[in-house]
PDB file of C-alpha atoms in Angstrom:
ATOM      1  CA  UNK A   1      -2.501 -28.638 -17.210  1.00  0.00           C
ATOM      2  CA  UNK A   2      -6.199 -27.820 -19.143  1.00  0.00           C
ATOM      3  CA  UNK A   3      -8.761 -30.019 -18.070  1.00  0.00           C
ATOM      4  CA  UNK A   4     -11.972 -30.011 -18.588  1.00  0.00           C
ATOM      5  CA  UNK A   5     -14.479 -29.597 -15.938  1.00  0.00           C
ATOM      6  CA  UNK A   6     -17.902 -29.935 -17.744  1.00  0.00           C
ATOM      7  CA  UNK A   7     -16.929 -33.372 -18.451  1.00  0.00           C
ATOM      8  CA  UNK A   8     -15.781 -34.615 -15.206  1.00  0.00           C
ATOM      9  CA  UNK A   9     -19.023 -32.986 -13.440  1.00  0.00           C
ATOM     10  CA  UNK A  10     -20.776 -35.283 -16.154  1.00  0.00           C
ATOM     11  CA  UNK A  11     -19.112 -37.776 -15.388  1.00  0.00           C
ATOM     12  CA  UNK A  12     -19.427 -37.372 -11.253  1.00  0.00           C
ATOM     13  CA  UNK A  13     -23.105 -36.834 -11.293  1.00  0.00           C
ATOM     14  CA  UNK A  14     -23.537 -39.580 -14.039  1.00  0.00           C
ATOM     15  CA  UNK A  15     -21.941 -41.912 -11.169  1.00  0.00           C
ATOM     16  CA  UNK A  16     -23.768 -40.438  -8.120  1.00  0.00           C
ATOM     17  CA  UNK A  17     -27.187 -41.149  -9.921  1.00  0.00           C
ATOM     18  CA  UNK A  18     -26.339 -44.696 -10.928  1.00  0.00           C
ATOM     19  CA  UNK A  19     -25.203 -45.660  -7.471  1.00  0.00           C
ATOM     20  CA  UNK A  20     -28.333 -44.368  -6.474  1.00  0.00           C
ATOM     21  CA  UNK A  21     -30.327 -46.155  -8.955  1.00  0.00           C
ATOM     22  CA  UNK A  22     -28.106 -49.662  -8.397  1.00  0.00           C
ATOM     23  CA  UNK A  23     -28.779 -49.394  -4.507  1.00  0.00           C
ATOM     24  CA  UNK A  24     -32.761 -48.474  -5.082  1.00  0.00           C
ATOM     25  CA  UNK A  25     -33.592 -50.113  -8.402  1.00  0.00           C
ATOM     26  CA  UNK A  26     -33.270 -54.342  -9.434  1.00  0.00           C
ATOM     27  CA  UNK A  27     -30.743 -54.790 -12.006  1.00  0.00           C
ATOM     28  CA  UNK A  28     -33.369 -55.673 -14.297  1.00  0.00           C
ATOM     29  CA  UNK A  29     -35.254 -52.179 -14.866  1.00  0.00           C
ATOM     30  CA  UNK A  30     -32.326 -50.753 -15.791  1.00  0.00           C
ATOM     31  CA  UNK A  31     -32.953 -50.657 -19.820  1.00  0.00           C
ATOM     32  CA  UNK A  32     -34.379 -47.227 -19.849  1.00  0.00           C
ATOM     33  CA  UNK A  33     -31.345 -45.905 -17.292  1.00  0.00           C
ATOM     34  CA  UNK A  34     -29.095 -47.068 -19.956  1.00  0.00           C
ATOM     35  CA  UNK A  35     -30.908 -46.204 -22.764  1.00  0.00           C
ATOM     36  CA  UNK A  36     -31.105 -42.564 -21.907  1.00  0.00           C
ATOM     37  CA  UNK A  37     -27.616 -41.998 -20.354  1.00  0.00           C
ATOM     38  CA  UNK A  38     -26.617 -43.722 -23.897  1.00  0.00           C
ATOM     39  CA  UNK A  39     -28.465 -40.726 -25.796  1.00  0.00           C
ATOM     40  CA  UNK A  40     -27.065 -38.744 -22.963  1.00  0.00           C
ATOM     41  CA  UNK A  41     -22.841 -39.592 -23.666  1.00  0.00           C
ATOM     42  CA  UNK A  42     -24.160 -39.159 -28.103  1.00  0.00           C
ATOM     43  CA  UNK A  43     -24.938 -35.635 -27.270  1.00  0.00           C
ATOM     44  CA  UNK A  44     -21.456 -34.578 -25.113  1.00  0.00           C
ATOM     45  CA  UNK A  45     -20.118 -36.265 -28.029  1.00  0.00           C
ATOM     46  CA  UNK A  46     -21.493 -34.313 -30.379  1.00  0.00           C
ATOM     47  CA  UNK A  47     -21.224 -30.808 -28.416  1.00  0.00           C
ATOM     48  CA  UNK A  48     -17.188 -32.015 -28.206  1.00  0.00           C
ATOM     49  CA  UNK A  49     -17.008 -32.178 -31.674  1.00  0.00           C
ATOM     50  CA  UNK A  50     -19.138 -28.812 -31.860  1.00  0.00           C
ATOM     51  CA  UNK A  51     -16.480 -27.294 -29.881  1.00  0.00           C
ATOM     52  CA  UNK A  52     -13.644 -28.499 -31.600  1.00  0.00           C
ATOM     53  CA  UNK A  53     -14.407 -26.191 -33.986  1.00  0.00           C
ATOM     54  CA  UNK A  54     -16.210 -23.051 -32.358  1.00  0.00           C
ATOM     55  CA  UNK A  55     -12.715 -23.074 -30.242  1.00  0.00           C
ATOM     56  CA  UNK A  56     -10.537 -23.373 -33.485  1.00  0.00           C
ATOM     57  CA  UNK A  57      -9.001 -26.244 -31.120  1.00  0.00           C
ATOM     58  CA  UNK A  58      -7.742 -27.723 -34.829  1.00  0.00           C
ATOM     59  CA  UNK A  59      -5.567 -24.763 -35.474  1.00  0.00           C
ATOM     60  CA  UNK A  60      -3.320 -26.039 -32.002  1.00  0.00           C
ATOM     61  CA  UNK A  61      -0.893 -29.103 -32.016  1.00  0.00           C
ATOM     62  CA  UNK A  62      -2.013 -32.465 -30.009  1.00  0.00           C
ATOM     63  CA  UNK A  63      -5.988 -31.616 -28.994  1.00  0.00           C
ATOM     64  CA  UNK A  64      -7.681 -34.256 -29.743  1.00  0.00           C
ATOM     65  CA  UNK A  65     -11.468 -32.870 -28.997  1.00  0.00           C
ATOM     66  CA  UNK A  66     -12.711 -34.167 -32.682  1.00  0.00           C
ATOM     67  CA  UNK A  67     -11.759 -37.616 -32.012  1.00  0.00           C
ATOM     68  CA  UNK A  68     -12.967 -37.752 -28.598  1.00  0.00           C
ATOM     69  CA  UNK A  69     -16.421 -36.318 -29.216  1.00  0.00           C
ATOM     70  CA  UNK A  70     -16.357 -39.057 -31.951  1.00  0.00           C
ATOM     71  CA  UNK A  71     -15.463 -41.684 -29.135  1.00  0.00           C
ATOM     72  CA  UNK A  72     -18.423 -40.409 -26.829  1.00  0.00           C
ATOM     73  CA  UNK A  73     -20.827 -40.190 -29.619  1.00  0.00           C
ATOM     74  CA  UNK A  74     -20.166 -44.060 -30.243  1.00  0.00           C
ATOM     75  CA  UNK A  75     -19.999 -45.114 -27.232  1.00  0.00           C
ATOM     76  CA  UNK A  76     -23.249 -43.338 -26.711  1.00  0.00           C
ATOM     77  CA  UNK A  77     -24.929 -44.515 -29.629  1.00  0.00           C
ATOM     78  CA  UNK A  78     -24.147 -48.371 -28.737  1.00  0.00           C
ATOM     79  CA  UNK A  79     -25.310 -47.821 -25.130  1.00  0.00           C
ATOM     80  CA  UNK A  80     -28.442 -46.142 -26.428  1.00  0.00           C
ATOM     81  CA  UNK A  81     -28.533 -49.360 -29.094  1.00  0.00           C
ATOM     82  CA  UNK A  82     -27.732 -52.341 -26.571  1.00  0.00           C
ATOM     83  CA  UNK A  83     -28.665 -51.230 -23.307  1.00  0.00           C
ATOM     84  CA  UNK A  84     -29.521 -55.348 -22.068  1.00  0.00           C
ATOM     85  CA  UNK A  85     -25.718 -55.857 -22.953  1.00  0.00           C
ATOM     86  CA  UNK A  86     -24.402 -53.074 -20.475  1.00  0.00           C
ATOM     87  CA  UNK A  87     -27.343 -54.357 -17.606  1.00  0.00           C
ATOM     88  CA  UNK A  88     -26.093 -57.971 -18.061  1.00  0.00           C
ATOM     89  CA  UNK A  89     -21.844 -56.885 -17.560  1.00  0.00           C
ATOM     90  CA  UNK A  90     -22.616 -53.109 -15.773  1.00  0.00           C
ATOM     91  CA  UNK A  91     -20.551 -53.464 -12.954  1.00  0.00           C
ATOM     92  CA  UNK A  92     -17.760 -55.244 -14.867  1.00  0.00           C
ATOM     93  CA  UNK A  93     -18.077 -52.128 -18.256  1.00  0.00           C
ATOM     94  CA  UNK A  94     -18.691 -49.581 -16.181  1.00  0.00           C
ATOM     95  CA  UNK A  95     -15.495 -50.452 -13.648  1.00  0.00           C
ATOM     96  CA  UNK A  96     -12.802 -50.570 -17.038  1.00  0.00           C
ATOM     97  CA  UNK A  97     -14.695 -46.734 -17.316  1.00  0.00           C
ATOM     98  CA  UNK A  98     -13.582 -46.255 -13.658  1.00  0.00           C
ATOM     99  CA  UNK A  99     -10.148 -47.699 -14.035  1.00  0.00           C
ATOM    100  CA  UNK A 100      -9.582 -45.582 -17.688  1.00  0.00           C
ATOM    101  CA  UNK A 101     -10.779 -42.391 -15.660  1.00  0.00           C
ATOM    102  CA  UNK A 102      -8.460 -43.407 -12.673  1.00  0.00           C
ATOM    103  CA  UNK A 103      -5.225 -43.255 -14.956  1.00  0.00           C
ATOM    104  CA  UNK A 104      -6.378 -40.438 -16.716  1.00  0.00           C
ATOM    105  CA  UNK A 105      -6.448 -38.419 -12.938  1.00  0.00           C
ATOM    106  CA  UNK A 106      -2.789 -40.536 -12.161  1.00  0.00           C
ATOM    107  CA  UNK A 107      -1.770 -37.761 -15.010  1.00  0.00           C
ATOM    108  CA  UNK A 108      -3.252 -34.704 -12.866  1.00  0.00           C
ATOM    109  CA  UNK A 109      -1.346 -35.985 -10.104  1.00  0.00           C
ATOM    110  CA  UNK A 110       1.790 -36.277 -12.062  1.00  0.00           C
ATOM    111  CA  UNK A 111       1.561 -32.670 -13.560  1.00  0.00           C
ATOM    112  CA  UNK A 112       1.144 -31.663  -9.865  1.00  0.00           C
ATOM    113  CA  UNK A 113       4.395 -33.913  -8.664  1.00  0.00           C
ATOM    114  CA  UNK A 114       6.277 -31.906 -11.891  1.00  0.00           C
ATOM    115  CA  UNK A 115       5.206 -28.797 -10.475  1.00  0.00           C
ATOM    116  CA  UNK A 116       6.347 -29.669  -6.819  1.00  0.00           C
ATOM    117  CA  UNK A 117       2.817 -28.785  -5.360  1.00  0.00           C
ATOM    118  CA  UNK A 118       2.443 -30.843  -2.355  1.00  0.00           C
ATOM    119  CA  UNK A 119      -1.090 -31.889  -3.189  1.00  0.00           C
ATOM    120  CA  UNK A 120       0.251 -34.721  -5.872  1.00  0.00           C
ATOM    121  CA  UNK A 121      -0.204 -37.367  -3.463  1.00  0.00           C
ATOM    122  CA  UNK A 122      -4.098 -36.595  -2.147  1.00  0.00           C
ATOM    123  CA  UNK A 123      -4.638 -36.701  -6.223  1.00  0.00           C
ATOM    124  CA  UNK A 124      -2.727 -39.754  -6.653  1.00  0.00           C
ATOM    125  CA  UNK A 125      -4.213 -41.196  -3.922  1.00  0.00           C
ATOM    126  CA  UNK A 126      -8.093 -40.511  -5.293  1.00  0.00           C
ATOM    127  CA  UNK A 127      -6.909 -41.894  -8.526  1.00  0.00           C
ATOM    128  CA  UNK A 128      -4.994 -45.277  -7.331  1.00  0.00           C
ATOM    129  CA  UNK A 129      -7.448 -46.402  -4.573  1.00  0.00           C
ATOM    130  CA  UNK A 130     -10.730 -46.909  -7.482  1.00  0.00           C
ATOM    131  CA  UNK A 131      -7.807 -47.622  -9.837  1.00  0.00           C
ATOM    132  CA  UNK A 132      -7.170 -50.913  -7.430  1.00  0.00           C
ATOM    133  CA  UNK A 133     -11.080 -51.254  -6.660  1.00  0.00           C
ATOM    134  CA  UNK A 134     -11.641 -51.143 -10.468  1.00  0.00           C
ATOM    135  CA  UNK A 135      -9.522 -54.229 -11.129  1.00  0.00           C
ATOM    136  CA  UNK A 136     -10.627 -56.032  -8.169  1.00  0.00           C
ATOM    137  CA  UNK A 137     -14.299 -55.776  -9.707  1.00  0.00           C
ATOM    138  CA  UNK A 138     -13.394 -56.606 -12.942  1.00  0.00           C
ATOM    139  CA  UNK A 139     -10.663 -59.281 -12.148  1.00  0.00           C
ATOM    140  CA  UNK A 140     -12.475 -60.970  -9.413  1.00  0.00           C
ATOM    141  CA  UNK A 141     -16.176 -62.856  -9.563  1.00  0.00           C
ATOM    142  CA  UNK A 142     -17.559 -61.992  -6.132  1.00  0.00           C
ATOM    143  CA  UNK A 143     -21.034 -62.824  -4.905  1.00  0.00           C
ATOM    144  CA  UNK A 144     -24.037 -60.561  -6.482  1.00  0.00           C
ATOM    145  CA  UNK A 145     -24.519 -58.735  -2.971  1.00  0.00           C
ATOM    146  CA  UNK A 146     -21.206 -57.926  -2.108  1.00  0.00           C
ATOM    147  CA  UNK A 147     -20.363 -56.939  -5.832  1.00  0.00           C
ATOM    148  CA  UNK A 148     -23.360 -54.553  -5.695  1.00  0.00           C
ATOM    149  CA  UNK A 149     -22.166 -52.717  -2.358  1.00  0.00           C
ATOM    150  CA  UNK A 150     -18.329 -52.733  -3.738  1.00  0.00           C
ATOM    151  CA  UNK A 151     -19.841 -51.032  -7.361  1.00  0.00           C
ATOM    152  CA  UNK A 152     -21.696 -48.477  -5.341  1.00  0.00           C
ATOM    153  CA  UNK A 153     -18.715 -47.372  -3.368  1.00  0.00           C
ATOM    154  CA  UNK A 154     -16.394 -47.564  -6.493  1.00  0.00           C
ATOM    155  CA  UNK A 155     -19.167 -45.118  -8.125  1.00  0.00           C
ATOM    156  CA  UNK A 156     -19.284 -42.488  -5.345  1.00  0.00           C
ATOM    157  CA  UNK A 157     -15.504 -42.935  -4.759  1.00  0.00           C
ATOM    158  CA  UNK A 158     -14.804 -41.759  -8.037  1.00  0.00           C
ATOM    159  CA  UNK A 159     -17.672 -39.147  -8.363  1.00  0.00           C
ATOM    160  CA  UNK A 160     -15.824 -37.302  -5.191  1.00  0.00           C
ATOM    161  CA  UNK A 161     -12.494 -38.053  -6.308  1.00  0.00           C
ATOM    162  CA  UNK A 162     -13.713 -36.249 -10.376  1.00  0.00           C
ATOM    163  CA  UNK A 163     -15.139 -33.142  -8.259  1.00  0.00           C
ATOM    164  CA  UNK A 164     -12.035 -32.552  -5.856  1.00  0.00           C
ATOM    165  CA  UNK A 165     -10.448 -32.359  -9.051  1.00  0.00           C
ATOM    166  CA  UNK A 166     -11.901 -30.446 -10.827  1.00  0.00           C
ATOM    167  CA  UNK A 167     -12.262 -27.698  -7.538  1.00  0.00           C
ATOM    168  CA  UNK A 168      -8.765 -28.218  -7.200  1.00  0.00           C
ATOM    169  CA  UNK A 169      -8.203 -27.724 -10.634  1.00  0.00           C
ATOM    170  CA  UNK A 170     -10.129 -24.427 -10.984  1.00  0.00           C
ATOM    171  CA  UNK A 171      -8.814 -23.021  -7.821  1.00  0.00           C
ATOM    172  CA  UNK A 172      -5.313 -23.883  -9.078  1.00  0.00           C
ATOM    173  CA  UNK A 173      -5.293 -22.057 -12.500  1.00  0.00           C
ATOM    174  CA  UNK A 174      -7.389 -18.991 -10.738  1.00  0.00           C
ATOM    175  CA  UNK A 175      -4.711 -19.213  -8.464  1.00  0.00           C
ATOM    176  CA  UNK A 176      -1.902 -18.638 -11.180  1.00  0.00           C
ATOM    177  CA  UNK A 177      -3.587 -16.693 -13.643  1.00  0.00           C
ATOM    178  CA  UNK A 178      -3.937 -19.227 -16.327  1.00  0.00           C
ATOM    179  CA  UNK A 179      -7.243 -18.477 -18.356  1.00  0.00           C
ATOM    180  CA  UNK A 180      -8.402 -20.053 -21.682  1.00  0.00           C
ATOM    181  CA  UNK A 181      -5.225 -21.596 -23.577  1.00  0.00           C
ATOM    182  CA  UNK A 182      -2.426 -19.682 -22.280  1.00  0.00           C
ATOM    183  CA  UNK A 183       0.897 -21.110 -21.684  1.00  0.00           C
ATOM    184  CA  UNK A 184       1.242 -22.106 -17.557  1.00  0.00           C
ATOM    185  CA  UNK A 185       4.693 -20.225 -16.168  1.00  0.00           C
ATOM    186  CA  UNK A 186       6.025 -23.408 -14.306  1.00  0.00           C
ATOM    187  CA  UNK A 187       8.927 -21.746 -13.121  1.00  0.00           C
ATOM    188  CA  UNK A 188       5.786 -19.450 -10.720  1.00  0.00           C
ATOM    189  CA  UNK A 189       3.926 -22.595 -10.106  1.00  0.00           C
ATOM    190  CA  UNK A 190       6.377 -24.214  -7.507  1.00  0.00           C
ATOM    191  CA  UNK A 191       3.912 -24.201  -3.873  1.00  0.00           C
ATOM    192  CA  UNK A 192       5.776 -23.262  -1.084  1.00  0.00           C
ATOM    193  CA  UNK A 193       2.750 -24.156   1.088  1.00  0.00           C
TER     194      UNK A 193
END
């Protein structure tokens, strides 16, 4: 049930400033955007990686924060490298992001459908509807225009969707008691909301 709210906030605010950039800025100035948010992702990379091992996380079975702070820190390093290839395919790259971050919340909402907490379906719901929108972008060609409005709702869709869940989240594991790695009592977690 851990997640990890530093990232999603990233994440969310990453997507609130780039859907205000796409709806104020021509598609063409966006080098330095990219260039910077590339040397942005390299340094959560790096600080994952950092963290790995101030937590000890490689003393516990299944984490996996090495190889994803490896996985931001190349995808930040190729951004930061290529920025003209992202601005030429953004809306379709940065919608296979959107869809990838969907499914990841889909999980959230299944932990909460395990746990019989009634609140499953609102996260399954935020997850499924830029899940679909996500696919439609990246499946579809649609004209320029109505692409851009479609990307900018996608973006601030999910942005809203990352920081209900992660206020959910924290409320949640306040809620039950469940602090730093400890093992969640599922048999107290059933909501009789």
């Amino acid at each position: 049930m851990k997640i990890e709210n530093w990232k999603l906030l990233f994440i969310s605010i990453f997507y609130i400033v780039f859907a205000i950039i796409c709806y104020m800025v021509p598609k063409e100035k966006f080098l330095n955007f990219f260039y910077i948010a590339g040397l942005m992702i390299a340094v959560v990379g790096f600080l994952q990686i950092v963290m790995y091992f101030l937590k000890k996380d490689y003393l516990k079975p299944n984490t996996y924060g090495f190889s994803f702070g490896v996985l931001y820190g190349t995808v930040g390093i190729i951004l930061a490298s290529r920025p003209e290839f992202i601005v030429d395919n953004y809306p379709i790259v940065i919608s296979a992001v959107i869809v990838l971050d969907s499914t990841l919340r889909m999980q959230y909402a299944m932990n909460l459908f395990r746990l019989d907490n009634k609140h499953w379906i609102v996260h399954f719901i935020l997850s499924i509807i830029p899940w679909v929108i996500g696919l439609f972008v990246i499946l579809y060609p649609i004209q320029d225009e109505i692409l851009q409005n479609v990307f900018i709702f996608l973006l601030l869709l999910d942005a809203i969707a990352n920081i209900y869940t992660v206020i959910y989240y924290h409320n949640f594991v306040k809620q039950f008691g469940y602090y730093g790695n400890e093992i969640l009592d599922i048999s107290s977690m059933n909501q009789e909301e």
